CSV table of C-alpha atoms (C1' of nucleotides) in Angstrom, one decimal:
chain,number,residue,atom,x,y,z
A,1,MET,CA,8.4,-65.8,113.1
A,2,THR,CA,11.1,-64.1,111.1
A,3,ILE,CA,13.0,-66.4,109.5
A,4,ALA,CA,16.7,-65.0,108.8
A,5,PRO,CA,18.2,-66.9,105.4
A,6,VAL,CA,19.4,-69.4,108.0
A,7,LEU,CA,21.3,-71.9,105.7
A,8,SER,CA,20.3,-75.7,107.0
A,9,LYS,CA,20.1,-77.5,103.5
A,10,PRO,CA,20.6,-75.7,100.2
A,11,ARG,CA,16.7,-76.5,99.3
A,12,GLU,CA,15.9,-73.7,101.9
A,13,MET,CA,18.4,-71.2,100.2
A,14,LYS,CA,17.3,-72.0,97.0
A,15,LYS,CA,13.4,-70.6,97.9
A,16,THR,CA,14.5,-67.7,99.5
A,17,ALA,CA,16.8,-66.3,96.5
A,18,GLN,CA,13.8,-67.6,94.6
A,19,ILE,CA,11.4,-65.0,96.2
A,20,LEU,CA,14.1,-62.6,96.7
A,21,ARG,CA,14.3,-62.7,93.2
A,22,GLY,CA,10.8,-62.2,92.4
A,23,ALA,CA,10.7,-59.4,94.8
A,24,MET,CA,13.3,-57.7,92.5
A,25,GLU,CA,11.1,-58.0,90.0
A,26,GLU,CA,8.3,-56.7,91.5
A,27,PHE,CA,9.3,-54.0,93.5
A,28,LEU,CA,12.2,-52.6,90.8
A,29,ALA,CA,9.0,-52.2,88.9
A,30,ARG,CA,6.5,-50.8,90.6
A,31,GLY,CA,8.0,-49.1,93.8
A,32,TYR,CA,7.8,-50.0,97.3
A,33,ALA,CA,4.0,-48.8,97.9
A,34,ALA,CA,2.5,-50.5,94.5
A,35,ALA,CA,4.3,-53.5,94.6
A,36,SER,CA,2.0,-56.2,95.6
A,37,MET,CA,2.6,-59.4,97.4
A,38,ASP,CA,0.4,-61.4,95.1
A,39,ARG,CA,2.8,-60.5,92.4
A,40,VAL,CA,5.7,-61.5,94.4
A,41,ALA,CA,4.7,-64.9,95.0
A,42,ALA,CA,3.6,-65.6,91.7
A,43,ALA,CA,6.9,-63.7,90.1
A,44,ALA,CA,9.1,-65.8,92.4
A,45,GLY,CA,6.6,-69.0,91.5
A,46,VAL,CA,5.5,-69.9,95.1
A,47,SER,CA,2.2,-69.4,96.9
A,48,LYS,CA,2.1,-65.9,99.1
A,49,ALA,CA,1.9,-68.0,102.0
A,50,THR,CA,5.4,-69.1,101.5
A,51,VAL,CA,6.4,-65.8,101.5
A,52,TYR,CA,5.3,-64.9,104.4
A,53,SER,CA,7.0,-67.9,106.2
A,54,HIS,CA,10.3,-66.6,104.7
A,55,PHE,CA,9.7,-62.9,105.7
A,56,ALA,CA,7.6,-61.4,108.5
A,57,ASP,CA,6.0,-58.7,106.2
A,58,LYS,CA,6.5,-56.4,103.0
A,59,GLU,CA,8.7,-54.2,104.8
A,60,ALA,CA,11.3,-57.1,105.8
A,61,LEU,CA,10.9,-58.3,102.4
A,62,PHE,CA,11.9,-55.0,100.9
A,63,THR,CA,14.8,-54.2,103.5
A,64,THR,CA,16.3,-57.8,102.8
A,65,LEU,CA,16.1,-57.1,99.3
A,66,VAL,CA,17.5,-53.8,99.0
A,67,GLU,CA,20.3,-54.9,101.3
A,68,THR,CA,21.0,-58.3,99.6
A,69,MET,CA,21.3,-56.1,96.2
A,70,ALA,CA,23.7,-53.4,98.0
A,71,ARG,CA,25.8,-55.8,99.4
A,72,GLU,CA,26.2,-57.7,95.6
A,73,ARG,CA,27.0,-54.3,94.4
A,74,PHE,CA,29.4,-53.7,96.8
A,75,GLN,CA,31.5,-56.1,95.2
A,76,SER,CA,32.1,-54.8,91.8
A,77,VAL,CA,33.9,-51.4,93.6
A,78,ARG,CA,36.7,-53.6,94.3
A,79,ALA,CA,40.3,-52.4,92.9
A,80,MET,CA,38.8,-49.4,90.6
A,81,LEU,CA,42.2,-47.8,90.2
A,82,ASP,CA,45.3,-49.4,89.2
A,83,GLU,CA,48.2,-48.2,91.1
A,84,THR,CA,50.4,-49.4,88.2
A,85,MET,CA,49.1,-47.1,85.3
A,86,GLU,CA,49.7,-44.1,84.4
A,87,PRO,CA,47.8,-41.3,86.4
A,88,ARG,CA,45.9,-39.7,83.2
A,89,LEU,CA,45.2,-43.2,82.1
A,90,ALA,CA,44.0,-44.8,85.2
A,91,ILE,CA,41.8,-41.5,85.9
A,92,ARG,CA,40.3,-42.0,82.3
A,93,GLN,CA,39.7,-45.4,82.6
A,94,LEU,CA,38.1,-45.3,86.1
A,95,LEU,CA,35.8,-42.5,84.8
A,96,THR,CA,34.9,-44.5,81.9
A,97,ILE,CA,34.3,-47.6,83.7
A,98,ALA,CA,31.8,-45.4,86.5
A,99,MET,CA,30.1,-43.2,83.6
A,100,GLU,CA,29.2,-47.1,81.6
A,101,ASP,CA,28.5,-48.4,85.0
A,102,CYS,CA,25.5,-45.9,85.9
A,103,CYS,CA,24.5,-45.0,82.7
A,104,ASN,CA,24.0,-48.4,80.9
A,105,ASN,CA,22.3,-50.3,83.5
A,106,GLU,CA,18.5,-50.4,83.5
A,107,GLU,CA,18.3,-52.6,86.5
A,108,PHE,CA,20.2,-50.3,88.6
A,109,HIS,CA,18.6,-47.5,87.4
A,110,ASN,CA,15.2,-48.9,88.8
A,111,PHE,CA,17.1,-50.0,92.2
A,112,LYS,CA,18.0,-45.9,92.2
A,113,ARG,CA,14.6,-44.8,92.0
A,114,VAL,CA,13.2,-47.2,94.5
A,115,LEU,CA,16.0,-45.9,97.2
A,116,VAL,CA,15.6,-42.5,96.2
A,117,GLY,CA,11.9,-42.3,96.0
A,118,GLU,CA,11.9,-44.3,99.4
A,119,SER,CA,14.9,-42.8,100.9
A,120,GLY,CA,12.4,-40.5,103.0
A,121,ARG,CA,10.3,-43.4,104.7
A,122,PHE,CA,13.3,-45.9,105.0
A,123,PRO,CA,16.3,-43.9,105.5
A,124,GLU,CA,18.1,-46.8,106.5
A,125,LEU,CA,18.3,-48.5,103.4
A,126,ALA,CA,19.8,-45.1,101.9
A,127,LYS,CA,22.2,-45.0,104.4
A,128,THR,CA,22.6,-49.0,103.9
A,129,PHE,CA,23.4,-47.6,99.9
A,130,VAL,CA,25.6,-44.8,101.0
A,131,GLU,CA,27.7,-46.8,103.6
A,132,HIS,CA,28.4,-49.3,101.0
A,133,LEU,CA,28.7,-48.0,97.7
A,134,SER,CA,29.3,-43.8,97.6
A,135,LYS,CA,31.7,-43.7,100.6
A,136,PRO,CA,34.0,-46.7,99.3
A,137,GLY,CA,33.8,-45.0,95.9
A,138,VAL,CA,35.0,-41.5,97.5
A,139,GLU,CA,37.5,-42.6,99.6
A,140,ALA,CA,39.2,-44.7,97.2
A,141,ILE,CA,39.7,-41.8,95.0
A,142,ALA,CA,40.7,-39.6,97.6
A,143,GLU,CA,42.7,-41.8,99.1
A,144,TYR,CA,44.6,-42.1,95.2
A,145,PHE,CA,44.9,-38.2,95.1
A,146,ARG,CA,46.5,-37.8,98.7
A,147,SER,CA,48.8,-41.1,97.9
A,148,ASN,CA,50.0,-40.1,94.3
A,149,PRO,CA,52.7,-37.2,93.9
A,150,ALA,CA,51.2,-36.4,90.1
A,151,PHE,CA,48.6,-34.7,92.3
A,152,ASN,CA,48.8,-31.8,94.8
A,153,PHE,CA,45.0,-31.0,95.2
A,154,PRO,CA,44.5,-28.9,98.5
A,155,ASP,CA,41.1,-31.2,99.4
A,156,PRO,CA,41.5,-34.4,97.8
A,157,GLU,CA,38.2,-35.7,99.1
A,158,ALA,CA,35.8,-32.7,98.0
A,159,MET,CA,38.1,-33.0,94.6
A,160,ALA,CA,36.5,-36.8,94.6
A,161,ARG,CA,33.0,-36.1,95.3
A,162,ILE,CA,33.4,-33.2,92.5
A,163,MET,CA,34.4,-36.1,89.9
A,164,ILE,CA,32.2,-38.9,91.1
A,165,GLY,CA,29.2,-36.8,91.4
A,166,SER,CA,29.6,-35.3,88.3
A,167,VAL,CA,29.4,-38.6,86.6
A,168,VAL,CA,26.7,-39.8,88.9
A,169,ASN,CA,24.6,-36.7,88.2
A,170,PHE,CA,24.9,-37.0,84.8
A,171,ALA,CA,23.6,-40.4,84.5
A,172,MET,CA,20.5,-39.5,86.6
A,173,LEU,CA,19.7,-36.6,84.9
A,174,GLN,CA,20.3,-38.2,81.0
A,175,LYS,CA,19.1,-42.0,81.9
A,176,MET,CA,16.8,-41.7,84.8
A,177,MET,CA,15.2,-38.2,84.1
A,178,HIS,CA,15.3,-39.0,80.6
A,179,GLY,CA,17.3,-35.5,79.8
A,180,ASP,CA,18.4,-37.8,76.8
A,181,ALA,CA,15.5,-36.5,75.2
A,182,ILE,CA,15.6,-33.1,76.0
A,183,MET,CA,19.0,-31.9,76.4
A,184,PRO,CA,21.4,-34.5,74.4
A,185,MET,CA,25.2,-34.7,75.7
A,186,GLU,CA,27.9,-37.5,75.1
A,187,GLN,CA,29.1,-39.0,77.9
A,188,ALA,CA,32.5,-38.6,76.6
A,189,ARG,CA,32.7,-34.8,77.3
A,190,ILE,CA,32.1,-35.1,80.5
A,191,ILE,CA,35.1,-37.4,80.8
A,192,ASP,CA,37.0,-34.8,78.7
A,193,THR,CA,36.4,-32.3,80.7
A,194,LEU,CA,37.3,-33.7,83.8
A,195,GLU,CA,40.7,-35.1,82.5
A,196,TYR,CA,41.1,-31.4,81.3
A,197,LEU,CA,40.4,-30.0,84.8
A,198,LEU,CA,42.7,-32.5,86.5
A,199,PHE,CA,45.3,-32.6,84.5
A,200,ASP,CA,45.5,-29.8,82.0
A,201,CYS,CA,44.7,-27.2,84.2
A,202,ALA,CA,46.7,-28.6,87.5
A,203,PRO,CA,49.1,-26.0,88.4
A,204,LYS,CA,52.3,-27.4,87.5
A,205,SER,CA,55.1,-26.1,89.7
A,206,PRO,CA,55.9,-23.0,88.1
B,1,MET,CA,-15.4,-35.2,82.4
B,2,THR,CA,-11.8,-33.5,82.8
B,3,ILE,CA,-12.0,-29.6,84.2
B,4,ALA,CA,-9.0,-27.5,83.5
B,5,PRO,CA,-8.2,-25.4,85.8
B,6,VAL,CA,-10.1,-22.5,83.8
B,7,LEU,CA,-11.0,-19.4,85.6
B,8,SER,CA,-14.3,-18.3,85.6
B,9,LYS,CA,-14.9,-17.3,89.3
B,10,PRO,CA,-12.4,-16.5,91.8
B,11,ARG,CA,-14.2,-18.9,94.0
B,12,GLU,CA,-13.4,-22.0,91.8
B,13,MET,CA,-9.4,-20.8,91.5
B,14,LYS,CA,-9.6,-21.1,95.5
B,15,LYS,CA,-11.0,-24.2,95.5
B,16,THR,CA,-8.6,-25.8,92.8
B,17,ALA,CA,-5.6,-24.3,94.8
B,18,GLN,CA,-6.9,-25.3,98.0
B,19,ILE,CA,-7.0,-28.9,96.6
B,20,LEU,CA,-3.9,-28.9,95.2
B,21,ARG,CA,-2.4,-27.6,98.0
B,22,GLY,CA,-4.0,-30.6,99.9
B,23,ALA,CA,-2.6,-33.0,97.0
B,24,MET,CA,0.7,-31.4,97.7
B,25,GLU,CA,1.0,-32.6,101.3
B,26,GLU,CA,-0.3,-35.9,100.7
B,27,PHE,CA,1.9,-36.7,97.6
B,28,LEU,CA,5.2,-35.3,99.1
B,29,ALA,CA,5.0,-37.1,102.4
B,30,ARG,CA,4.0,-40.9,101.1
B,31,GLY,CA,4.7,-40.4,97.4
B,32,TYR,CA,1.8,-40.9,94.5
B,33,ALA,CA,1.4,-44.9,94.8
B,34,ALA,CA,0.7,-44.7,98.6
B,35,ALA,CA,-1.2,-41.4,98.8
B,36,SER,CA,-4.9,-41.5,99.6
B,37,MET,CA,-7.3,-39.3,97.6
B,38,ASP,CA,-9.3,-39.9,101.0
B,39,ARG,CA,-6.3,-38.1,103.0
B,40,VAL,CA,-5.6,-35.6,100.1
B,41,ALA,CA,-9.4,-34.5,100.6
B,42,ALA,CA,-9.5,-34.2,104.4
B,43,ALA,CA,-5.7,-32.0,103.9
B,44,ALA,CA,-7.6,-29.6,101.5
B,45,GLY,CA,-10.9,-29.5,103.6
B,46,VAL,CA,-13.0,-30.4,100.7
B,47,SER,CA,-15.0,-34.1,100.2
B,48,LYS,CA,-13.4,-36.4,98.0
B,49,ALA,CA,-16.2,-36.1,95.6
B,50,THR,CA,-14.9,-32.4,95.0
B,51,VAL,CA,-11.7,-33.4,94.4
B,52,TYR,CA,-12.9,-35.9,91.3
B,53,SER,CA,-14.9,-33.2,90.2
B,54,HIS,CA,-12.0,-30.7,89.6
B,55,PHE,CA,-9.2,-33.7,88.5
B,56,ALA,CA,-10.5,-36.5,86.7
B,57,ASP,CA,-8.5,-38.8,88.6
B,58,LYS,CA,-5.6,-39.4,90.9
B,59,GLU,CA,-2.9,-39.7,88.0
B,60,ALA,CA,-4.5,-36.3,86.5
B,61,LEU,CA,-4.4,-34.7,89.9
B,62,PHE,CA,-0.6,-35.9,90.6
B,63,THR,CA,0.3,-34.8,86.8
B,64,THR,CA,-1.1,-31.1,87.6
B,65,LEU,CA,0.3,-31.1,90.6
B,66,VAL,CA,4.0,-31.6,89.4
B,67,GLU,CA,3.7,-29.4,86.6
B,68,THR,CA,2.2,-26.8,89.0
B,69,MET,CA,5.4,-27.0,91.2
B,70,ALA,CA,7.9,-27.1,88.6
B,71,ARG,CA,6.2,-24.3,86.9
B,72,GLU,CA,7.0,-22.2,90.4
B,73,ARG,CA,10.3,-23.6,90.9
B,74,PHE,CA,11.0,-22.3,87.5
B,75,GLN,CA,10.5,-18.7,88.4
B,76,SER,CA,13.5,-18.9,90.5
B,77,VAL,CA,15.9,-19.9,88.4
B,78,ARG,CA,16.1,-16.3,86.8
B,79,ALA,CA,18.9,-14.0,86.8
B,80,MET,CA,21.6,-16.2,88.4
B,81,LEU,CA,24.2,-15.0,87.4
B,82,ASP,CA,25.7,-11.3,87.6
B,83,GLU,CA,27.0,-9.8,84.6
B,84,THR,CA,28.4,-6.8,86.2
B,85,MET,CA,30.1,-8.6,89.1
B,86,GLU,CA,33.6,-9.9,88.8
B,87,PRO,CA,33.9,-13.5,87.6
B,88,ARG,CA,34.7,-15.2,90.5
B,89,LEU,CA,32.7,-13.0,93.2
B,90,ALA,CA,29.9,-14.0,90.3
B,91,ILE,CA,30.3,-17.7,90.3
B,92,ARG,CA,30.9,-18.2,94.0
B,93,GLN,CA,27.7,-16.2,94.5
B,94,LEU,CA,26.2,-18.5,92.1
B,95,LEU,CA,27.4,-22.0,93.8
B,96,THR,CA,26.5,-20.7,97.1
B,97,ILE,CA,22.7,-19.9,96.4
B,98,ALA,CA,22.7,-23.2,94.5
B,99,MET,CA,23.9,-25.3,97.3
B,100,GLU,CA,21.7,-23.8,100.0
B,101,ASP,CA,18.5,-24.0,97.5
B,102,CYS,CA,19.5,-27.3,96.9
B,103,CYS,CA,20.3,-28.5,100.9
B,104,ASN,CA,18.3,-26.7,102.8
B,105,ASN,CA,14.7,-27.0,101.5
B,106,GLU,CA,13.0,-30.2,102.9
B,107,GLU,CA,10.0,-29.7,100.8
B,108,PHE,CA,12.3,-29.5,97.5
B,109,HIS,CA,13.8,-32.6,98.9
B,110,ASN,CA,10.4,-34.7,99.0
B,111,PHE,CA,9.3,-33.3,95.5
B,112,LYS,CA,12.8,-34.6,94.2
B,113,ARG,CA,12.1,-37.9,95.9
B,114,VAL,CA,8.9,-38.9,94.2
B,115,LEU,CA,9.7,-37.1,91.1
B,116,VAL,CA,13.0,-39.4,90.7
B,117,GLY,CA,10.8,-42.1,92.0
B,118,GLU,CA,8.2,-41.7,89.6
B,119,SER,CA,10.6,-40.9,86.6
B,120,GLY,CA,10.3,-44.8,85.4
B,121,ARG,CA,6.2,-44.6,85.2
B,122,PHE,CA,5.8,-41.0,84.6
B,123,PRO,CA,8.6,-40.1,82.0
B,124,GLU,CA,6.4,-36.9,80.9
B,125,LEU,CA,6.8,-35.3,84.5
B,126,ALA,CA,10.8,-36.1,84.8
B,127,LYS,CA,10.8,-34.2,81.5
B,128,THR,CA,8.6,-31.4,82.5
B,129,PHE,CA,11.3,-30.9,85.4
B,130,VAL,CA,14.4,-31.3,82.8
B,131,GLU,CA,13.1,-29.0,80.5
B,132,HIS,CA,12.1,-26.1,83.2
B,133,LEU,CA,15.1,-26.4,85.7
B,134,SER,CA,18.0,-28.6,84.7
B,135,LYS,CA,18.3,-27.4,80.8
B,136,PRO,CA,17.7,-23.4,81.9
B,137,GLY,CA,20.2,-23.7,84.6
B,138,VAL,CA,23.3,-25.3,82.8
B,139,GLU,CA,22.5,-23.2,79.5
B,140,ALA,CA,22.8,-20.2,81.5
B,141,ILE,CA,26.1,-21.0,83.1
B,142,ALA,CA,27.3,-22.1,79.7
B,143,GLU,CA,26.4,-19.0,78.0
B,144,TYR,CA,28.2,-17.1,81.0
B,145,PHE,CA,31.9,-19.0,80.1
B,146,ARG,CA,31.0,-18.4,76.6
B,147,SER,CA,30.3,-15.1,76.6
B,148,ASN,CA,32.9,-13.7,79.4
B,149,PRO,CA,36.4,-13.2,78.0
B,150,ALA,CA,38.1,-14.3,81.5
B,151,PHE,CA,37.0,-18.2,80.6
B,152,ASN,CA,38.3,-20.1,77.9
B,153,PHE,CA,37.0,-23.5,78.3
B,154,PRO,CA,37.0,-26.1,75.4
B,155,ASP,CA,33.6,-27.4,76.4
B,156,PRO,CA,31.6,-24.8,78.6
B,157,GLU,CA,28.6,-26.6,78.2
B,158,ALA,CA,30.2,-29.8,80.0
B,159,MET,CA,31.9,-27.3,82.5
B,160,ALA,CA,28.7,-26.2,83.4
B,161,ARG,CA,27.5,-29.8,84.0
B,162,ILE,CA,30.2,-30.5,86.0
B,163,MET,CA,29.9,-27.6,88.4
B,164,ILE,CA,25.7,-28.1,88.7
B,165,GLY,CA,26.2,-31.5,88.8
B,166,SER,CA,28.8,-31.9,91.9
B,167,VAL,CA,26.8,-29.3,93.7
B,168,VAL,CA,23.2,-31.4,93.2
B,169,ASN,CA,24.9,-34.9,93.8
B,170,PHE,CA,26.3,-33.1,96.8
B,171,ALA,CA,22.7,-32.8,98.1
B,172,MET,CA,21.1,-35.6,97.0
B,173,LEU,CA,23.9,-37.8,98.8
B,174,GLN,CA,24.1,-35.5,102.1
B,175,LYS,CA,20.7,-34.6,102.3
B,176,MET,CA,18.1,-36.8,100.9
B,177,MET,CA,20.1,-39.9,100.9
B,178,HIS,CA,21.1,-38.7,104.7
B,179,GLY,CA,25.0,-38.9,103.9
B,180,ASP,CA,25.7,-36.6,106.1
B,181,ALA,CA,25.3,-39.0,108.9
B,182,ILE,CA,28.1,-41.1,107.3
B,183,MET,CA,30.2,-39.3,105.3
B,184,PRO,CA,29.8,-36.1,106.4
B,185,MET,CA,31.2,-32.7,104.7
B,186,GLU,CA,30.6,-28.9,104.9
B,187,GLN,CA,29.2,-27.4,101.8
B,188,ALA,CA,32.1,-24.8,101.4
B,189,ARG,CA,34.4,-27.4,100.3
B,190,ILE,CA,32.8,-28.1,97.2
B,191,ILE,CA,32.6,-24.6,96.8
B,192,ASP,CA,35.8,-23.5,97.5
B,193,THR,CA,37.1,-26.8,95.6
B,194,LEU,CA,34.9,-25.9,92.0
B,195,GLU,CA,36.3,-22.4,92.6
B,196,TYR,CA,40.0,-23.9,93.0
B,197,LEU,CA,39.5,-25.6,89.6
B,198,LEU,CA,37.9,-22.5,87.8
B,199,PHE,CA,40.0,-20.1,88.8
B,200,ASP,CA,43.3,-21.4,90.2
B,201,CYS,CA,43.7,-24.2,87.7
B,202,ALA,CA,43.0,-22.6,84.7
B,203,PRO,CA,45.4,-22.6,82.0
B,204,LYS,CA,47.2,-19.4,82.4
B,205,SER,CA,48.2,-18.1,79.4
B,206,PRO,CA,52.0,-18.5,79.3
C,1,DG,C1',-20.6,-27.6,92.7
C,2,DT,C1',-20.5,-29.8,97.0
C,3,DC,C1',-21.9,-33.1,99.9
C,4,DT,C1',-23.0,-38.1,102.3
C,5,DA,C1',-23.2,-42.7,101.1
C,6,DT,C1',-21.8,-46.6,98.8
C,7,DA,C1',-20.3,-49.8,95.1
C,8,DT,C1',-16.4,-52.8,93.8
C,9,DC,C1',-11.8,-54.3,93.6
C,10,DG,C1',-7.3,-55.4,95.4
C,11,DT,C1',-4.6,-55.4,99.5
C,12,DG,C1',-1.6,-57.5,103.2
C,13,DA,C1',-1.9,-61.0,106.2
C,14,DT,C1',-3.4,-65.3,108.5
C,15,DA,C1',-6.0,-70.2,109.1
C,16,DG,C1',-5.9,-74.9,108.8
C,17,DA,C1',-5.1,-79.0,105.7
C,18,DC,C1',-1.6,-81.9,104.3
D,1,DG,C1',7.2,-76.1,104.9
D,2,DT,C1',3.8,-75.4,101.2
D,3,DC,C1',-0.4,-74.9,99.8
D,4,DT,C1',-6.0,-73.2,99.2
D,5,DA,C1',-9.2,-70.5,100.9
D,6,DT,C1',-10.3,-66.7,103.5
D,7,DC,C1',-10.8,-62.5,106.4
D,8,DA,C1',-10.3,-57.4,107.3
D,9,DC,C1',-9.6,-53.2,105.6
D,10,DG,C1',-8.7,-49.0,102.9
D,11,DA,C1',-8.0,-48.0,98.1
D,12,DT,C1',-10.5,-45.2,93.8
D,13,DA,C1',-14.2,-43.9,91.7
D,14,DT,C1',-19.3,-42.7,91.5
D,15,DA,C1',-24.7,-41.9,92.6
D,16,DG,C1',-27.8,-39.3,93.9
D,17,DA,C1',-29.4,-35.6,97.4
D,18,DC,C1',-29.3,-30.7,98.0
DNA sequence: GTCTATATCGTGATAGAC
DNA sequence: GTCTATCACGATATAGAC
C-alpha cells in the first residue's frame, strides 16, 4: 500500500524524511538503475522493509525524491531581479548569482546528471524540473525585459533564454562534463560578454 | 584478455562492428547500468561469450562504444563556416545547421543523455566528447570572429560559447527535457535573436 | 572463435515475528 | 510500523565442447 507523506505524528515525518535523505545519497551518487534499495536503507538507517512500507517501490521512491528536490530548488528562484536597482547592475547581479549557483554545487550537478540521464525513461520528472525551475526563471527575466523601458528587444523571451542558456550550458560544459580540464575559461568572461551584448551593443535610439 | 579492434581479417572487423551496433542499441536505450550484456549479444546477433571475447567487460565495451560514436560525430564538425559567404548569411547558416543537428536527432539525444548521466562515473568519456566536439566547435567560431574584420568583439571565444551554448541548451531544454510540452518556442526565434545581437546591435563605429 | 551451459552473486520485493 | 530472514530472478562473467 502506498503511503503518501501524510503527516499524523511528527515521528513519521522524520522517518520519511530520513529515507528520502538516504535515497538522495544513493540515487545522486549512482544514478537510478545502479542505485540499490539495500544501500538506500543503510544510508537512511532503517531496514529495507521500512523503506517499502513508506514507498511502493523503487520507482515511486525515486519519483518522490526528485519532486521533493525540485520543490526545494524552486524556492530559491524567488525574487531574482531587483526592480529598484539600475538595470545594468541588476542584470550583472542576476547573472553572477545564476552562474555561481550553476557552477559551484556538486549536489546540484549530480541531480541534473540523474535527471538528464533518465529524462528518456522518466519524462514526467524532466517536465517537473522544467516547469518549476526553467520556466519561472525564463519568464521572470523576460518580464523584466518587457516591463523595463531601458530595454527594447524585439523578442524578450528569446533573449532571456539566450542569457540563461549561455550560463547553464557553460556550467554543464565546464563543471559537469569536465570541460575545465580541456578548454578552461573564467566564468566572468561569459558574464562580461553577455553584459556587453545587452548594454554596450544595444541600439541606442539615434 | 582484452582484444583491441585489431583488423586481421575483414570477417573480424564485421563482428566487432556488429557487437558495437548491438551495444549502441542497448546502451542508448537503457543507459549504462540498466543495459544487459544478454540483450547486447541478442541485438548484435551473437552469443554473450563472443561479446566477451571481443571486449574485456561491460565497461570496456561501453568505453569503446562512446569513443567510436564521438569519433564519428567528430567528422561532421568539418567546415561549418563558409569563409567566402557574407558574414550574416554564414552565421545564419551555421546556427540553422547546428540547431537542426541538436534538435532533430533522437539517437544523438540518447547519446548525450547517457554521456551526461555517466559523466560523474566516467569522466574520461565526457572529456573525450568535449575534446572532439565542443572544443573544435567553439574554436572554429571564435577564429571566424577573430579573422573576419566585420566583427570586433572584445572576447571572441566567450561570444562563440554564448552562441553555441544558447543553441545547445535550447535543444536540451526543449527536446531532451521535453520542454516543448511546457514552454514551447520555435527554434527560429533563438536564431533570429542571436542574429539581432550579433549584427543589428553591434557597435557601429560612430 | 563461437557456441551452450553454468557458476556466483546482488537485486527488488515480501512474509511473518513482534 | 519496524525488524530479520528469505524468495525468485536476472545480472556479469566464464568453462568447456566443437
